[in-house]
Coordinates of C-alpha atoms and ligand atoms in Angstrom, one line a residue:
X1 CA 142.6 27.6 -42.8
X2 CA 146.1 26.1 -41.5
X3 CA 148.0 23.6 -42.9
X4 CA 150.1 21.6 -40.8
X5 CA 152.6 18.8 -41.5
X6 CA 153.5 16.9 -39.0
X7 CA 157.0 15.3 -37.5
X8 CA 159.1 18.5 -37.3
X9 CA 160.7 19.5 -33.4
X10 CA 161.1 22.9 -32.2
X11 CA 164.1 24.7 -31.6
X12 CA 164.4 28.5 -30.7
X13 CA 162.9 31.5 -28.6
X14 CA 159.6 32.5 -28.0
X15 CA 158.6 35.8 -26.5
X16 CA 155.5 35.5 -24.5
X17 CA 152.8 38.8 -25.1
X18 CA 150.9 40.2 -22.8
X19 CA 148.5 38.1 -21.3
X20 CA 144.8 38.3 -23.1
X21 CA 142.7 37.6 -19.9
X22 CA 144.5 40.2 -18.0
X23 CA 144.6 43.0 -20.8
X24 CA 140.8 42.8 -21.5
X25 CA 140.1 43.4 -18.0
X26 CA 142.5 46.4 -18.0
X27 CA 141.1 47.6 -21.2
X28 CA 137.7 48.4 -19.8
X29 CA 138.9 49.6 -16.7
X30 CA 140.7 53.0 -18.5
X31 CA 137.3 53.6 -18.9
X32 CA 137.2 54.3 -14.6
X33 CA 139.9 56.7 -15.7
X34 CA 139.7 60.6 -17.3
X35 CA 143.0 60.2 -18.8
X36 CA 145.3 58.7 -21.6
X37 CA 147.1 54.9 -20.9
X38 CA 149.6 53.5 -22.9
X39 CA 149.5 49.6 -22.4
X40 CA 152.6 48.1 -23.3
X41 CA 152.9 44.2 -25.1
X42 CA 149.6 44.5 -25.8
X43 CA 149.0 40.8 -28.5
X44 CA 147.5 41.5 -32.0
X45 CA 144.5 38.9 -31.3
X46 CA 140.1 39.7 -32.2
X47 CA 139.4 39.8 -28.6
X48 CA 141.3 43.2 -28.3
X49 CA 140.1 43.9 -31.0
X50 CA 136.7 43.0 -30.2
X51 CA 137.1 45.2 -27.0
X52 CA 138.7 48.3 -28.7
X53 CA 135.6 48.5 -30.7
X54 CA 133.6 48.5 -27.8
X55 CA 135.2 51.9 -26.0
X56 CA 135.0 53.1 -29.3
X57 CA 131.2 52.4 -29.4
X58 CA 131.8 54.6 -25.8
X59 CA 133.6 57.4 -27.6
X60 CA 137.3 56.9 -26.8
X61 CA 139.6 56.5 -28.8
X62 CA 142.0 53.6 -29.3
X63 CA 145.2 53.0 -31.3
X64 CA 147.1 49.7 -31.5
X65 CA 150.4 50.3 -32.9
X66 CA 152.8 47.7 -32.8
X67 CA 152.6 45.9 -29.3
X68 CA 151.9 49.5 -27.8
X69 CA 148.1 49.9 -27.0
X70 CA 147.3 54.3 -26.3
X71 CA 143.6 54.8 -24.7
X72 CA 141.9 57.8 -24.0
X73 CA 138.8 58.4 -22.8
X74 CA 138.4 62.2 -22.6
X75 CA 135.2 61.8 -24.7
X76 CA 133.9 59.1 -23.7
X77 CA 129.7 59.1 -23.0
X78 CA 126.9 56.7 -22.5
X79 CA 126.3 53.9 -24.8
X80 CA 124.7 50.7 -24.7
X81 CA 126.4 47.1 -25.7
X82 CA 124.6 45.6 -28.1
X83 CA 124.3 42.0 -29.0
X84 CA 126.4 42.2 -32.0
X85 CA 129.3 43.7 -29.7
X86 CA 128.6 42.0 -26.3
X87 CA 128.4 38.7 -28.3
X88 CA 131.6 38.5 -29.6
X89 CA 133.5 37.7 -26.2
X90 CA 132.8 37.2 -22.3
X91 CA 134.9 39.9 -21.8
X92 CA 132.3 42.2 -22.4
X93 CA 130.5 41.4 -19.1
X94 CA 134.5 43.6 -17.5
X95 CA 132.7 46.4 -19.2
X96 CA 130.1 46.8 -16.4
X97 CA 132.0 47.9 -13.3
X98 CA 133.6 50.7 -15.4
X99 CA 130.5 51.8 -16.8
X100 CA 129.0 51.8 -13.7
X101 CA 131.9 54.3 -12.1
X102 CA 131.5 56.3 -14.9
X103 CA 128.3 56.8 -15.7
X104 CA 126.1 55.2 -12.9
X105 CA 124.2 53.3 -15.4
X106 CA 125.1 49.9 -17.9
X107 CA 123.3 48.7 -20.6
X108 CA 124.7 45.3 -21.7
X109 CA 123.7 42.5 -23.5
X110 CA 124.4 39.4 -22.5
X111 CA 128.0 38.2 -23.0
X112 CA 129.0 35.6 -25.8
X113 CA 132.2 34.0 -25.7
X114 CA 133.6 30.2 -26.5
X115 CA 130.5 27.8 -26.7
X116 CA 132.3 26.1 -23.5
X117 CA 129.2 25.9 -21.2
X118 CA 126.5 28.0 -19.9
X119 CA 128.7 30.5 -18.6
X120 CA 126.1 32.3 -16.7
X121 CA 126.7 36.0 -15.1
X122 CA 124.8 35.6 -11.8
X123 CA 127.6 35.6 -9.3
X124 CA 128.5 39.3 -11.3
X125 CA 124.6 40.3 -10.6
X126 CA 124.2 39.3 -7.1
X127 CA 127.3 40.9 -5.9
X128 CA 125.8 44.3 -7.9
X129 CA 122.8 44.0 -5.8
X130 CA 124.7 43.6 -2.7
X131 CA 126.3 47.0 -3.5
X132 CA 123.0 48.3 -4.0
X133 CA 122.9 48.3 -7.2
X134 CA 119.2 48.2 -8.7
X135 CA 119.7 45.2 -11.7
X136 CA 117.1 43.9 -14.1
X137 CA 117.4 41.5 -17.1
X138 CA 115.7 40.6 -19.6
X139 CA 116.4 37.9 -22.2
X140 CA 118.4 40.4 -24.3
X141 CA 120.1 43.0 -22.1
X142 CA 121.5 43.7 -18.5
X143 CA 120.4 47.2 -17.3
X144 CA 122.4 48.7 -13.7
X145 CA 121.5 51.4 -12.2
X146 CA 124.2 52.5 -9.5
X147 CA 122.9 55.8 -8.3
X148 CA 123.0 54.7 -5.0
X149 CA 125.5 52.6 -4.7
X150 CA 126.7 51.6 -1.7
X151 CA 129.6 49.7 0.3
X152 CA 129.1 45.9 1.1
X153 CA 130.3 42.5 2.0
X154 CA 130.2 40.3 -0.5
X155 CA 130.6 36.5 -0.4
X156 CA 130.8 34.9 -4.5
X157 CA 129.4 31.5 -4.4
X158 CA 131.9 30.7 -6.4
X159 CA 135.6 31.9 -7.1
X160 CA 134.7 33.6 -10.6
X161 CA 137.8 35.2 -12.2
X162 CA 135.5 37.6 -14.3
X163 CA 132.9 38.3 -11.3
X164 CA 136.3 39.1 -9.0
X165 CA 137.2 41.2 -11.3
X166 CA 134.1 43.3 -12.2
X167 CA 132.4 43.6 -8.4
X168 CA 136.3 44.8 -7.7
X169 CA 135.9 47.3 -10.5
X170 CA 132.6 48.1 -9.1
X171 CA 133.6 48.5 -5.1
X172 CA 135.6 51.4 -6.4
X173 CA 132.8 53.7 -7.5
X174 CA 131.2 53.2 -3.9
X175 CA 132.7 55.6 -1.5
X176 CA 133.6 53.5 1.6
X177 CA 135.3 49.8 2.4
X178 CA 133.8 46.6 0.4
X179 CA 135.0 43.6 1.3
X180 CA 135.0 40.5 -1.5
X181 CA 135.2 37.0 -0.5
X182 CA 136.1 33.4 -1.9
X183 CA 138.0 35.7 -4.5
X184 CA 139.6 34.2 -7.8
X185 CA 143.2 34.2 -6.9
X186 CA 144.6 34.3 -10.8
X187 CA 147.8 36.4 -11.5
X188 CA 145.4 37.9 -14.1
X189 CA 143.5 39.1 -11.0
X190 CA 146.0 41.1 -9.0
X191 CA 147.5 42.4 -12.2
X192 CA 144.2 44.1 -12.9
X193 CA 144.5 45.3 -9.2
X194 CA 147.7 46.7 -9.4
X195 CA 146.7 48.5 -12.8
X196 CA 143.7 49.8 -10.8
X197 CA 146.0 51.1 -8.0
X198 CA 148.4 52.8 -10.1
X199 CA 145.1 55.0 -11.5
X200 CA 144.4 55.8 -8.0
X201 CA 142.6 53.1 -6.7
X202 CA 143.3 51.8 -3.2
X203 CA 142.6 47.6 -3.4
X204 CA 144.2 45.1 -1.0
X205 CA 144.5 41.2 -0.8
X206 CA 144.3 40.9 -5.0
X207 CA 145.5 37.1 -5.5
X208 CA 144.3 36.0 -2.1
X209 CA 140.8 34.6 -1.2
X210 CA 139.4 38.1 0.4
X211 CA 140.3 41.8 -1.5
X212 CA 139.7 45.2 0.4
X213 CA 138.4 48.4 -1.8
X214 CA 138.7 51.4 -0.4
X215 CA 136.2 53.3 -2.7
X216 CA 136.6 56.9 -3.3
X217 CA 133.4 56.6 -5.8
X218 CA 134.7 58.9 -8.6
X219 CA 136.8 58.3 -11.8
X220 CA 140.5 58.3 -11.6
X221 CA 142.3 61.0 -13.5
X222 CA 146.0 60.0 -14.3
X223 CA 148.0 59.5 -17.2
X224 CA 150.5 56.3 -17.0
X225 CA 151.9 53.8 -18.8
X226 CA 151.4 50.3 -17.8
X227 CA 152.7 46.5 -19.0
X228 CA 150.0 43.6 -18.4
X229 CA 151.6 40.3 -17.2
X230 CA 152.6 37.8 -19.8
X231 CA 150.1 35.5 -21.0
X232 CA 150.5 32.2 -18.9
X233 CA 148.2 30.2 -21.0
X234 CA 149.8 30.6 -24.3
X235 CA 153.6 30.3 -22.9
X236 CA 152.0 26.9 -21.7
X237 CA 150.9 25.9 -25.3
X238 CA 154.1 26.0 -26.7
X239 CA 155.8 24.5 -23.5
X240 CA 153.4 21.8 -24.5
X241 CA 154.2 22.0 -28.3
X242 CA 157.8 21.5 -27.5
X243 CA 157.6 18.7 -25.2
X244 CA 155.0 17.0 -28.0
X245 CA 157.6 18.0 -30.7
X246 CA 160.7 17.5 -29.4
X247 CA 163.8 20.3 -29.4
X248 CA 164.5 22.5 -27.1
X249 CA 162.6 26.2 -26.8
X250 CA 163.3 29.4 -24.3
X251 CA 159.7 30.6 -23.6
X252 CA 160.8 33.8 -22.5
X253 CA 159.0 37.0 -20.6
X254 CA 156.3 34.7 -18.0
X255 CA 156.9 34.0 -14.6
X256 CA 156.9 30.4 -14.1
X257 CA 155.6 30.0 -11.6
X258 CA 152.6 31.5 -13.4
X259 CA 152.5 27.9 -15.2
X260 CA 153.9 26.0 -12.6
X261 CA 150.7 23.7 -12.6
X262 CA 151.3 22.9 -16.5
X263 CA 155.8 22.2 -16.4
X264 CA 155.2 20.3 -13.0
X265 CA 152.9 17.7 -15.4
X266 CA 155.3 17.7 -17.8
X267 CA 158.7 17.8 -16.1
X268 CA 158.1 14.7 -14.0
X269 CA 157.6 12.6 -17.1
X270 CA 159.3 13.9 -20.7
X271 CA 160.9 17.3 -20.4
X272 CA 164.2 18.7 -18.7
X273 CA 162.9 22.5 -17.3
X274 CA 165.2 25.1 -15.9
X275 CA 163.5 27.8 -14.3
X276 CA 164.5 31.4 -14.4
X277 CA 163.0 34.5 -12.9
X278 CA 161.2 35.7 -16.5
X279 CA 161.2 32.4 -18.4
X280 CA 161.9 29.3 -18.7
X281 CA 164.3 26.3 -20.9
X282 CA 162.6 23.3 -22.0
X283 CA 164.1 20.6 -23.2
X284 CA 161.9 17.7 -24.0
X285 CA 163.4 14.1 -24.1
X286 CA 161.6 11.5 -24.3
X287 CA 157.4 10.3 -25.4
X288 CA 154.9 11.7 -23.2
X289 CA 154.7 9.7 -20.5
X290 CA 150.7 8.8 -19.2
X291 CA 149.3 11.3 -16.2
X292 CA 146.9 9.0 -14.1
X293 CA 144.4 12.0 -13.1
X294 CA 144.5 15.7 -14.7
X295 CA 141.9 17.7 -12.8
X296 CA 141.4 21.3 -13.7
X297 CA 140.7 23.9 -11.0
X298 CA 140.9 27.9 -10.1
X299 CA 144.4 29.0 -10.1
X300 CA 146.8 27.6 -8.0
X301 CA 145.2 24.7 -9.9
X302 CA 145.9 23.5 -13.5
X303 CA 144.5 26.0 -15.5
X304 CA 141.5 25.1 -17.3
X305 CA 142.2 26.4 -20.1
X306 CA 144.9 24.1 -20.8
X307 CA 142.5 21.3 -20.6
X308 CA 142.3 20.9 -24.3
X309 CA 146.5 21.4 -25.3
X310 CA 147.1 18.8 -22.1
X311 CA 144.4 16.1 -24.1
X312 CA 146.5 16.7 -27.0
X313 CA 149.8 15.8 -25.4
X314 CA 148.3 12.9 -23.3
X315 CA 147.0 11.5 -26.8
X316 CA 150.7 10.6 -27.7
X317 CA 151.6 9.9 -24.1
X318 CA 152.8 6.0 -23.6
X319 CA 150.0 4.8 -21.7
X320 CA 145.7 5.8 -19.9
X321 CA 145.3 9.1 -18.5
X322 CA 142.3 10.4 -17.1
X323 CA 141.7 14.2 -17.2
X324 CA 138.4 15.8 -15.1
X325 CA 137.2 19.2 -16.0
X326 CA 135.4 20.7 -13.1
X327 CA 135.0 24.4 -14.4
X328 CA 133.0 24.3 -17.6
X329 CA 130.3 22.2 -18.8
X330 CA 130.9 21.3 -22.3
X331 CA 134.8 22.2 -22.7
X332 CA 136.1 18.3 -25.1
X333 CA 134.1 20.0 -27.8
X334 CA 137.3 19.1 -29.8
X335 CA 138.1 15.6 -29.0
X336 CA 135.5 14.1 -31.9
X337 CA 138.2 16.4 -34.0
X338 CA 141.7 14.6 -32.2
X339 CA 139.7 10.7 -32.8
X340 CA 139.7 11.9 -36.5
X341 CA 143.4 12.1 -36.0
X342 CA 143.3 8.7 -34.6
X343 CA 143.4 9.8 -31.1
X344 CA 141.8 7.4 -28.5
X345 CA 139.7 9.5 -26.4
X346 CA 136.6 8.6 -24.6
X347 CA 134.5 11.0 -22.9
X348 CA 132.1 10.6 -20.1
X349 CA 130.7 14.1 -18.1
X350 CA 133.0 15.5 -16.8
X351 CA 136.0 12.8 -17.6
X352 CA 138.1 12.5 -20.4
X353 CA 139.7 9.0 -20.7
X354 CA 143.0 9.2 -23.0
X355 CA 144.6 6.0 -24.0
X356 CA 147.9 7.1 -25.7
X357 CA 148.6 6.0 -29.2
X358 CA 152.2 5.7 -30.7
X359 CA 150.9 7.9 -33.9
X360 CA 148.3 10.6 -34.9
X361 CA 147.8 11.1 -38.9
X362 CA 146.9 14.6 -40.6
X363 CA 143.1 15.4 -41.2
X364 CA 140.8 17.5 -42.1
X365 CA 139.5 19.2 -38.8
X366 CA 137.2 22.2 -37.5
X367 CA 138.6 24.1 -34.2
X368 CA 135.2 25.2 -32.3
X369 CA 136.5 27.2 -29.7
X370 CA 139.8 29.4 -28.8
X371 CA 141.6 26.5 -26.6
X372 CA 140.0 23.5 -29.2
X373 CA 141.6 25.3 -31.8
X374 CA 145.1 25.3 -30.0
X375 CA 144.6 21.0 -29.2
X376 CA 144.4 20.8 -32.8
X377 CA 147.4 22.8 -33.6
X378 CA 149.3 20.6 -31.2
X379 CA 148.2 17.3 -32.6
X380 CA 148.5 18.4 -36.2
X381 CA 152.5 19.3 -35.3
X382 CA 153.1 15.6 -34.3
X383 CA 150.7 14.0 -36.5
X384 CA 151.6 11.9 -39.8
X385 CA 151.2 13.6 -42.8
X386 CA 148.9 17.0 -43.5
X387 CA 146.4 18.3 -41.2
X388 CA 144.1 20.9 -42.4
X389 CA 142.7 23.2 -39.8
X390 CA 139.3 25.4 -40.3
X391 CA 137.8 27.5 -37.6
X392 CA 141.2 29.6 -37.3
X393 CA 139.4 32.6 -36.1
X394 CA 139.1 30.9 -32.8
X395 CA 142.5 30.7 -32.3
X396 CA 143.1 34.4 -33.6
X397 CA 141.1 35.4 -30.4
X398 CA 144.0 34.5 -28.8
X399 CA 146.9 33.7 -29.8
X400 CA 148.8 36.5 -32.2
X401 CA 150.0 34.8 -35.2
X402 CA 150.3 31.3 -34.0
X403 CA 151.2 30.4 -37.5
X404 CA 154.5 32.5 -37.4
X405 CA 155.5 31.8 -34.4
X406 CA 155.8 28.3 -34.6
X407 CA 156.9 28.5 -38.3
X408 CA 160.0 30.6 -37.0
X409 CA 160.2 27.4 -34.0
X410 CA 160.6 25.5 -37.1
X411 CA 157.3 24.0 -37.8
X412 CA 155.9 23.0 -41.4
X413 CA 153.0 25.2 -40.6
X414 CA 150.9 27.5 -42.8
X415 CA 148.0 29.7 -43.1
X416 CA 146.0 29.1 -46.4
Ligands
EPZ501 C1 137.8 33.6 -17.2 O1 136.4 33.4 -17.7 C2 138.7 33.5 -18.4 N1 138.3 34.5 -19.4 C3 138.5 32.1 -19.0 O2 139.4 32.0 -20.1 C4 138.9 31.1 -18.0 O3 138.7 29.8 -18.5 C5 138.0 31.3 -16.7 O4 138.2 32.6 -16.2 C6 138.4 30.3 -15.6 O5 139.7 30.5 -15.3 C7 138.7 35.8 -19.2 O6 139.3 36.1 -18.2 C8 138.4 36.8 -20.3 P1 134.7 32.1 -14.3 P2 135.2 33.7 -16.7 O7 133.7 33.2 -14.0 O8 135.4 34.8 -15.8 C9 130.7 29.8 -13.5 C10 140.1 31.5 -22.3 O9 140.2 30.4 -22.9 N2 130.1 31.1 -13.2 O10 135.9 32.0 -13.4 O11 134.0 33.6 -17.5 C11 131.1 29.6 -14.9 O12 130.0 29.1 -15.6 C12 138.9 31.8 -21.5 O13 141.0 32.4 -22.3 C13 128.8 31.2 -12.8 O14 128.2 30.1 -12.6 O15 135.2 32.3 -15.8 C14 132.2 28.5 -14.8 O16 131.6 27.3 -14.7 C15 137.9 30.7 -21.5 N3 128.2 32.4 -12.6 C16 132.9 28.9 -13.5 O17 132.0 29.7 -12.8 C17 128.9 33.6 -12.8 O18 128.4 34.7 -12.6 C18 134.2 29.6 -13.7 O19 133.9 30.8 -14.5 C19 130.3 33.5 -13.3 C20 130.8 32.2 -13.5

C-alpha cells in the first residue's frame, strides 16, 4: 500500500535504470551463450526477478547485486516453464528462442503478464514454423521442436516487439540467412540486437522494418560485460510527474529522443525541455493544457505504455482530450480508479474521452496492472488530500522503488 498526499512539486535528479523491456529480453538470451555476463544498471523490479528465477529453474546461476546483474550458464540443462513461472510475466514467451538454440526443444506454458488484453503468441508461433520448427499447443503448454530448423523469410502480420525479438533470437540457431519483416522498430529491439552481436551473433537492420540473421546455429561462447539502454518508459513517468507537479527535474541517463513522442506532447503545451545527449531538463510552467487526439502506436509512435500516465496528466489538463489506444484491447482498466479521484473520463472501445477538471481529491484506489498502477501514482501526487494506493506489486514489476524516488523529488509519498 502507498500513501500519497497530494500538492507537493518536484525538484531534483533522477537517474534513469536500465530499461525493463530491453533487459528481460537480454536476460534470456545469455542463455544462447556458454559463458558468464555481467549486465550493468540492471533495476531491482519482480519481473527480473521473475526471470532470474526462471534460468535458475534452467540451472544457471544468477546474482543481482547492487545494479550489477552476473549470469552464467555453464550448467544450464533442459527444463520446462511451468505455469506458475511462465505466468508471472509475458516475458517468459523471450525464453523460447534461447531454449530453442540451446537445447533444440521448449516446453513453455503460456505467458501471463498485465491483464491488458488477449495478448496472444501466434505471430511468435507462425514465424517458428516458418523456420521449420515443428510447434504444438495445447491449452496449457507450448512444445518446439527445432531439430531441423531451418533458414526462412518471414513476414509478422503484425510489428510485435516480443515476436521481433524471439524469431530474431531464434534465426540465430539456424545456420544460414533469415530474413524478418514488418519488424518492431523499438530501441529495446536493437539493443537486444546489439547484445546479441557482441556474443557473436551477426544481425542487421535491428530498429528498421526488415533485420538480417546470419545464423551460425550454435551457442555463443564469450564472456562480456554489457549495459541495457535506459528505460524510456519510466524516464517518461516522471517527465510526466514533473510537468503534473510542477518544479523542475533532470531525468538523467535516456536518450531523448527515446521519449521524444511523450516531451513533444508535453513541451508544446506546459513544460520548458532542454534536450541533451543522455538526458533531459524539464521545467514545467504552467496547467496541462488539453491534447485534441493522443493515439498510441509502435515506436516511433507514442508509446503505449504511456497510455495510462498521459490519461492521468490529461485529467488536470485545461480543457477535452481524446486519447485512442490501438495496441491493446482492454488497457483504461484504471480509469474507474482516476473517476474515484474525481477525474472525468469516459470510455468508449478503443477511445478515452478526458474532460480536464481544475482538481482531483485523494482516495482509496486499486492499481490493476504495471502502467494503471503508475496513472495512479501520478494523480495521487496532484490530488487533494490522501490517496491510498493497493495493488503496489504491479508497479514493483517495474518501476524500482518508485516510492523513494519520488520521495527524494520531494513528494509526500509513502509505502505502508
Ligand atoms: C512488449 O509487449 C512490451 N513488453 C509491452 O510492455 C509493450 O506494451 C508492447 O511490447 C508494445 O510496445 C515487453 O517488452 C516485455 P506486442 P509484447 O507483441 O511483445 C498483438 C509494459 O508495460 N500480438 O508488440 O507482448 C498483441 O496482442 C509492457 O512494460 C498478437 O496478436 O507486445 C498486441 O495487441 C506491457 N500476436 C500487439 O500485437 C502475437 O503473437 C502488440 O503486442 C504477439 C502480439
Amino acid at each position: 500500500m502507498l500513501k500519497i498526499t497530494g500538492g507537493n512539486k518536484l525538484y531534483g535528479d533522477v537517474d534513469i535504470p536500465g530499461a525493463k523491456n530491453s533487459v528481460l529480453p537480454i536476460m534470456s538470451a545469455c542463455l544462447m551463450n556458454d559463458a558468464e555476463v555481467l549486465l550493468r544498471g540492471v533495476p531491482h523490479i519482480s519481473d527480473c526477478d521473475a526471470m532470474s528465477k526462471i534460468l535458475g529453474i534452467m540451472g544457471c546461476r544468477v546474482v543481482h547485486s547492487g545494479s550489477d546483474m552476473l549470469i552464467s550458464t555453464r550448467n544450464a540443462t533442459l527444463s520446462s516453464i511451468s505455469p506458475l513461472l511462465a505466468g508471472e510475466m509475458r516475458s517468459s514467451v523471450f525464453m523460447l528462442g534461447p531454449m530453442l538454440m540451446r537445447f533444440k526443444q521448449a516446453k513453455l506454458a503460456r505467458p501471463g503478464g498485465c491483464d491488458i488484453g488477449r495478448r496472444p503468441i501466434d505471430i511468435h508461433l507462425a514465424g517458428l514454423r516458418d523456420m521449420n520448427v515443428v510447434v504444438r499447443e495445447d491449452e496449457e503448454y507450448v512444445y518446439c521442436d527445432a531439430s531441423n530448423i531451418k533458414p526462412a523469410e518471414i513476414y509478422l502480420q503484425f510489428p510485435s516487439v516480443g515476436a521481433t525479438e524471439n524469431l530474431m533470437m531464434v534465426a540465430c540457431s539456424a545456420v544460414g540467412r533469415s530474413v524478418i519483416r514488418n519488424c518492431a522498430k523499438e530501441p529495446e529491439i536493437v539493443d537486444l540486437a546489439k547484445f546479441l552481436n557482441s556474443l557473436g551473433a551477426s544481425i542487421k537492420g535491428a530498429g528498421g522494418h526488415t533485420i538480417v540473421v546470419e545464423g551460425k546455429g550454435k551457442t555463443f561462447n564469450r564472456s562480456i560485460i554489457y549495459t541495457p539502454i535506459a528505460d524510456r518508459i519510466v524516464a517518461g513517468t516522471y517527465a510526466l510527474a514533473c510537468a503534473m507537479t510542477g518544479g523542475e527535474l533532470n531525468v538523467k541517463g535516456v536518450k531523448s529522443e527515446f521519449f521524444s513522442s511523450v516531451l513533444s506532447k508535453i513541451s508544446k503545451n506546459s513544460c520548458y525541455i532542454k534536450y541533451y545527449n543522455d538526458r533531459i531538463n524539464i521545467i514545467s510552467h504552467a496547467r496541462p493544457h488539453a491534447l485534441d487526439y493522443v493515439v498510441t502506436a509502435p515506436y516511433p509512435g507514442f508509446p503505449t505504455d504511456m497510455q495510462s500516465q498521459m490519461i492521468a496528466y490529461l485529467a488536470i489538463a485545461d480543457g477535452d482530450s481524446v486519447m485512442v489506444e490501438n495496441m491493446f484491447e482492454t488497457r483504461y482498466r484504471q480509469v474507474p480508479q482516476l473517476v474515484l479521484m474525481g477525474a472525468d473520463i469516459k470510455v468508449d472501445g478503443a477511445r478515452a474521452y478526458v474532460r480536464g477538471v481544475d482538481k482531483l481529491h485523494g482516495a482509496k484506489v486499486v492499481a490493476t496492472d504495471l502502467r494503471g498502477g503508475a496513472s495512479l501514482v501520478l494523480a495521487g501526487l496532484v490530488a487533494e488530500g490522501d490517496t491510498y494506493l493497493d495493488g503496489t506489486h504491479f508497479l514493483d514489476r517495474g518501476y524500482d522503488r518508485i516510492d523513494q524516488v519520488l520521495s527524494s523529488l520531494g513528494a509526500q509519498i509513502f509505502r505502508l
